Short mmCIF file of N, CA and C in Angstrom, two decimals:
data_model
loop_
_atom_site.label_atom_id
_atom_site.label_comp_id
_atom_site.label_asym_id
_atom_site.label_seq_id
_atom_site.Cartn_x
_atom_site.Cartn_y
_atom_site.Cartn_z
N UNK O 25 0.85 -1.18 0.00
CA UNK O 25 0.00 0.00 0.00
C UNK O 25 0.89 1.23 0.00
N UNK O 26 0.59 2.16 -0.88
CA UNK O 26 1.35 3.40 -0.90
C UNK O 26 0.51 4.52 -0.27
N UNK O 27 1.04 5.72 -0.26
CA UNK O 27 0.39 6.83 0.42
C UNK O 27 -0.98 7.14 -0.19
N UNK O 28 -1.08 7.12 -1.50
CA UNK O 28 -2.35 7.41 -2.17
C UNK O 28 -3.40 6.37 -1.81
N UNK O 29 -3.01 5.11 -1.78
CA UNK O 29 -3.94 4.05 -1.41
C UNK O 29 -4.37 4.18 0.06
N UNK O 30 -3.45 4.58 0.91
CA UNK O 30 -3.78 4.79 2.32
C UNK O 30 -4.77 5.94 2.47
N UNK O 31 -4.57 7.01 1.74
CA UNK O 31 -5.49 8.15 1.78
C UNK O 31 -6.88 7.71 1.32
N UNK O 32 -6.94 6.92 0.24
CA UNK O 32 -8.22 6.42 -0.25
C UNK O 32 -8.92 5.57 0.81
N UNK O 33 -8.15 4.71 1.49
CA UNK O 33 -8.73 3.85 2.53
C UNK O 33 -9.26 4.67 3.70
N UNK O 34 -8.50 5.68 4.12
CA UNK O 34 -8.94 6.55 5.22
C UNK O 34 -10.20 7.29 4.83
N UNK O 35 -10.23 7.84 3.62
CA UNK O 35 -11.40 8.58 3.14
C UNK O 35 -12.64 7.70 3.12
N UNK O 36 -12.48 6.47 2.66
CA UNK O 36 -13.61 5.54 2.59
C UNK O 36 -14.10 5.14 3.97
N UNK O 37 -13.17 4.73 4.85
CA UNK O 37 -13.55 4.25 6.18
C UNK O 37 -14.14 5.35 7.06
N UNK O 38 -13.66 6.57 6.91
CA UNK O 38 -14.10 7.66 7.79
C UNK O 38 -15.14 8.57 7.13
N UNK O 39 -15.57 8.21 5.92
CA UNK O 39 -16.55 8.99 5.18
C UNK O 39 -16.10 10.45 5.05
N UNK O 40 -14.85 10.61 4.59
CA UNK O 40 -14.26 11.94 4.36
C UNK O 40 -13.94 12.11 2.89
N UNK O 41 -13.73 13.35 2.49
CA UNK O 41 -13.23 13.57 1.14
C UNK O 41 -11.75 13.19 1.12
N UNK O 42 -11.24 12.90 -0.06
CA UNK O 42 -9.83 12.53 -0.17
C UNK O 42 -8.93 13.68 0.26
N UNK O 43 -9.34 14.92 0.00
CA UNK O 43 -8.53 16.08 0.38
C UNK O 43 -8.42 16.19 1.90
N UNK O 44 -9.52 15.96 2.59
CA UNK O 44 -9.51 16.04 4.07
C UNK O 44 -8.69 14.89 4.63
N UNK O 45 -8.86 13.70 4.06
CA UNK O 45 -8.09 12.53 4.52
C UNK O 45 -6.60 12.75 4.29
N UNK O 46 -6.24 13.36 3.17
CA UNK O 46 -4.83 13.64 2.88
C UNK O 46 -4.27 14.64 3.89
N UNK O 47 -5.01 15.71 4.18
CA UNK O 47 -4.55 16.69 5.16
C UNK O 47 -4.37 16.06 6.53
N UNK O 48 -5.30 15.19 6.91
CA UNK O 48 -5.22 14.52 8.22
C UNK O 48 -3.99 13.62 8.28
N UNK O 49 -3.77 12.82 7.26
CA UNK O 49 -2.61 11.93 7.23
C UNK O 49 -1.31 12.73 7.25
N UNK O 50 -1.23 13.76 6.43
CA UNK O 50 -0.02 14.57 6.40
C UNK O 50 0.23 15.27 7.73
N UNK O 51 -0.83 15.66 8.41
CA UNK O 51 -0.68 16.27 9.73
C UNK O 51 -0.13 15.27 10.73
N UNK O 52 -0.65 14.06 10.72
CA UNK O 52 -0.15 13.02 11.63
C UNK O 52 1.33 12.77 11.36
N UNK O 53 1.67 12.57 10.09
CA UNK O 53 3.07 12.27 9.75
C UNK O 53 4.00 13.42 10.12
N UNK O 54 3.60 14.65 9.83
CA UNK O 54 4.49 15.78 10.14
C UNK O 54 4.64 15.96 11.65
N UNK O 55 3.60 15.70 12.41
CA UNK O 55 3.71 15.80 13.87
C UNK O 55 4.59 14.70 14.45
N UNK O 56 4.51 13.50 13.91
CA UNK O 56 5.40 12.42 14.35
C UNK O 56 6.85 12.79 14.03
N UNK O 57 7.09 13.25 12.82
CA UNK O 57 8.45 13.63 12.41
C UNK O 57 8.98 14.74 13.30
N UNK O 58 8.18 15.78 13.54
CA UNK O 58 8.64 16.90 14.36
C UNK O 58 8.95 16.47 15.78
N UNK O 59 8.13 15.60 16.35
CA UNK O 59 8.37 15.12 17.71
C UNK O 59 9.68 14.34 17.78
N UNK O 60 9.93 13.47 16.82
CA UNK O 60 11.17 12.69 16.82
C UNK O 60 12.38 13.58 16.58
N UNK O 61 12.24 14.57 15.70
CA UNK O 61 13.33 15.53 15.47
C UNK O 61 13.67 16.27 16.76
N UNK O 62 12.65 16.58 17.56
CA UNK O 62 12.86 17.30 18.83
C UNK O 62 13.36 16.38 19.94
N UNK O 63 13.55 15.10 19.65
CA UNK O 63 14.08 14.18 20.65
C UNK O 63 13.02 13.47 21.47
N UNK O 64 11.76 13.71 21.18
CA UNK O 64 10.68 13.03 21.90
C UNK O 64 10.37 11.70 21.23
N UNK O 65 9.66 10.86 21.93
CA UNK O 65 9.17 9.63 21.30
C UNK O 65 7.66 9.77 21.14
N UNK O 66 7.12 9.06 20.16
CA UNK O 66 5.69 9.07 19.91
C UNK O 66 5.21 7.64 20.10
N UNK O 67 4.34 7.45 21.09
CA UNK O 67 3.83 6.12 21.39
C UNK O 67 2.36 6.06 21.02
N UNK O 68 2.04 5.13 20.14
CA UNK O 68 0.66 4.89 19.73
C UNK O 68 0.30 3.51 20.25
N UNK O 69 -0.44 3.46 21.35
CA UNK O 69 -0.75 2.20 22.01
C UNK O 69 -1.42 1.24 21.02
N UNK O 70 -0.90 0.03 20.96
CA UNK O 70 -1.42 -0.98 20.05
C UNK O 70 -0.76 -0.96 18.69
N UNK O 71 -0.12 0.15 18.33
CA UNK O 71 0.54 0.25 17.03
C UNK O 71 2.05 0.17 17.19
N UNK O 72 2.63 1.11 17.94
CA UNK O 72 4.07 1.10 18.14
C UNK O 72 4.58 2.43 18.61
N UNK O 73 5.90 2.53 18.67
CA UNK O 73 6.54 3.75 19.16
C UNK O 73 7.65 4.18 18.21
N UNK O 74 7.68 5.46 17.92
CA UNK O 74 8.73 6.06 17.10
C UNK O 74 9.65 6.82 18.04
N UNK O 75 10.95 6.71 17.85
CA UNK O 75 11.91 7.46 18.66
C UNK O 75 13.17 7.67 17.86
N UNK O 76 14.05 8.51 18.40
CA UNK O 76 15.33 8.74 17.74
C UNK O 76 16.42 7.99 18.48
N UNK O 77 17.48 7.70 17.78
CA UNK O 77 18.61 7.02 18.37
C UNK O 77 19.88 7.55 17.73
N UNK O 78 20.98 7.00 18.13
CA UNK O 78 22.24 7.44 17.53
C UNK O 78 23.10 6.22 17.23
N UNK O 79 23.87 6.35 16.19
CA UNK O 79 24.79 5.29 15.80
C UNK O 79 26.19 5.87 15.90
N UNK O 80 27.06 5.20 16.61
CA UNK O 80 28.42 5.69 16.83
C UNK O 80 29.26 5.57 15.55
N UNK O 81 30.31 6.36 15.50
CA UNK O 81 31.25 6.26 14.40
C UNK O 81 31.88 4.87 14.43
N UNK O 82 32.09 4.29 13.27
CA UNK O 82 32.66 2.95 13.24
C UNK O 82 33.53 2.77 12.00
N UNK O 83 34.30 1.72 12.02
CA UNK O 83 35.16 1.41 10.89
C UNK O 83 34.45 0.38 10.01
N UNK O 84 34.44 0.65 8.72
CA UNK O 84 33.84 -0.27 7.76
C UNK O 84 34.87 -0.62 6.70
N UNK O 85 34.41 -1.33 5.71
CA UNK O 85 35.31 -1.75 4.64
C UNK O 85 34.63 -1.51 3.30
N UNK O 86 35.37 -0.90 2.38
CA UNK O 86 34.88 -0.71 1.03
C UNK O 86 34.84 -2.08 0.35
N UNK O 87 33.65 -2.57 -0.03
CA UNK O 87 33.57 -3.92 -0.59
C UNK O 87 34.28 -4.06 -1.94
N UNK O 88 34.45 -2.99 -2.64
CA UNK O 88 35.07 -3.05 -3.96
C UNK O 88 36.59 -3.16 -3.85
N UNK O 89 37.17 -2.36 -2.91
CA UNK O 89 38.64 -2.32 -2.82
C UNK O 89 39.18 -3.02 -1.59
N UNK O 90 38.34 -3.27 -0.60
CA UNK O 90 38.80 -3.88 0.64
C UNK O 90 39.43 -2.87 1.59
N UNK O 91 39.50 -1.61 1.18
CA UNK O 91 40.11 -0.56 2.00
C UNK O 91 39.22 -0.24 3.20
N UNK O 92 39.85 -0.03 4.36
CA UNK O 92 39.10 0.36 5.56
C UNK O 92 38.68 1.81 5.43
N UNK O 93 37.45 2.09 5.82
CA UNK O 93 36.94 3.46 5.79
C UNK O 93 36.26 3.75 7.13
N UNK O 94 36.15 5.03 7.45
CA UNK O 94 35.46 5.44 8.66
C UNK O 94 34.05 5.85 8.29
N UNK O 95 33.09 5.23 8.94
CA UNK O 95 31.69 5.58 8.74
C UNK O 95 31.31 6.51 9.89
N UNK O 96 30.90 7.73 9.55
CA UNK O 96 30.66 8.74 10.58
C UNK O 96 29.42 8.43 11.40
N UNK O 97 29.37 9.03 12.56
CA UNK O 97 28.23 8.88 13.46
C UNK O 97 26.99 9.47 12.80
N UNK O 98 25.83 8.93 13.16
CA UNK O 98 24.59 9.42 12.56
C UNK O 98 23.44 9.26 13.54
N UNK O 99 22.44 10.12 13.38
CA UNK O 99 21.20 9.96 14.13
C UNK O 99 20.32 9.01 13.32
N UNK O 100 19.54 8.19 14.04
CA UNK O 100 18.67 7.24 13.37
C UNK O 100 17.25 7.37 13.91
N UNK O 101 16.33 6.76 13.22
CA UNK O 101 14.94 6.70 13.66
C UNK O 101 14.64 5.25 13.99
N UNK O 102 14.00 5.05 15.13
CA UNK O 102 13.65 3.70 15.56
C UNK O 102 12.14 3.55 15.57
N UNK O 103 11.67 2.37 15.23
CA UNK O 103 10.26 2.03 15.37
C UNK O 103 10.17 0.69 16.05
N UNK O 104 9.42 0.63 17.12
CA UNK O 104 9.18 -0.63 17.82
C UNK O 104 7.69 -0.93 17.74
N UNK O 105 7.34 -2.03 17.12
CA UNK O 105 5.93 -2.39 16.96
C UNK O 105 5.32 -2.73 18.31
N UNK O 106 4.07 -2.33 18.48
CA UNK O 106 3.34 -2.62 19.71
C UNK O 106 2.83 -4.05 19.74
N UNK O 107 2.38 -4.48 20.89
CA UNK O 107 1.93 -5.86 21.08
C UNK O 107 0.77 -6.22 20.16
N UNK O 108 -0.23 -5.35 20.05
CA UNK O 108 -1.39 -5.64 19.19
C UNK O 108 -0.97 -5.76 17.73
N UNK O 109 -0.03 -4.94 17.29
CA UNK O 109 0.49 -4.99 15.92
C UNK O 109 1.21 -6.32 15.70
N UNK O 110 2.08 -6.68 16.63
CA UNK O 110 2.81 -7.95 16.52
C UNK O 110 1.85 -9.14 16.50
N UNK O 111 0.85 -9.10 17.38
CA UNK O 111 -0.12 -10.19 17.44
C UNK O 111 -0.90 -10.31 16.13
N UNK O 112 -1.26 -9.18 15.53
CA UNK O 112 -2.00 -9.20 14.27
C UNK O 112 -1.15 -9.80 13.15
N UNK O 113 0.13 -9.49 13.14
CA UNK O 113 1.03 -10.01 12.11
C UNK O 113 1.26 -11.51 12.30
N UNK O 114 1.29 -11.96 13.53
CA UNK O 114 1.61 -13.36 13.83
C UNK O 114 0.40 -14.29 13.88
N UNK O 115 -0.78 -13.82 13.52
CA UNK O 115 -1.97 -14.68 13.51
C UNK O 115 -1.97 -15.59 12.33
#
């Protein structure tokens, strides 16, 4: 399912126009992104939790040449699925 299909599903299930469903979805996504950027976590009970993390600088290897390279530190985004989500997938 892509974003357009998700908007169509939301519009149908909630009896909304596609434009309103799109604005609602985009608002949810932008608020989740902004919260994680600010260092907060977003917990949606039954669905999961979004949070930020960090990855330390490490040494890697160029697969083409075998040369060692330094991979710089980076911020990452984490998602941990909630129990209800996991249970639904494992049925």
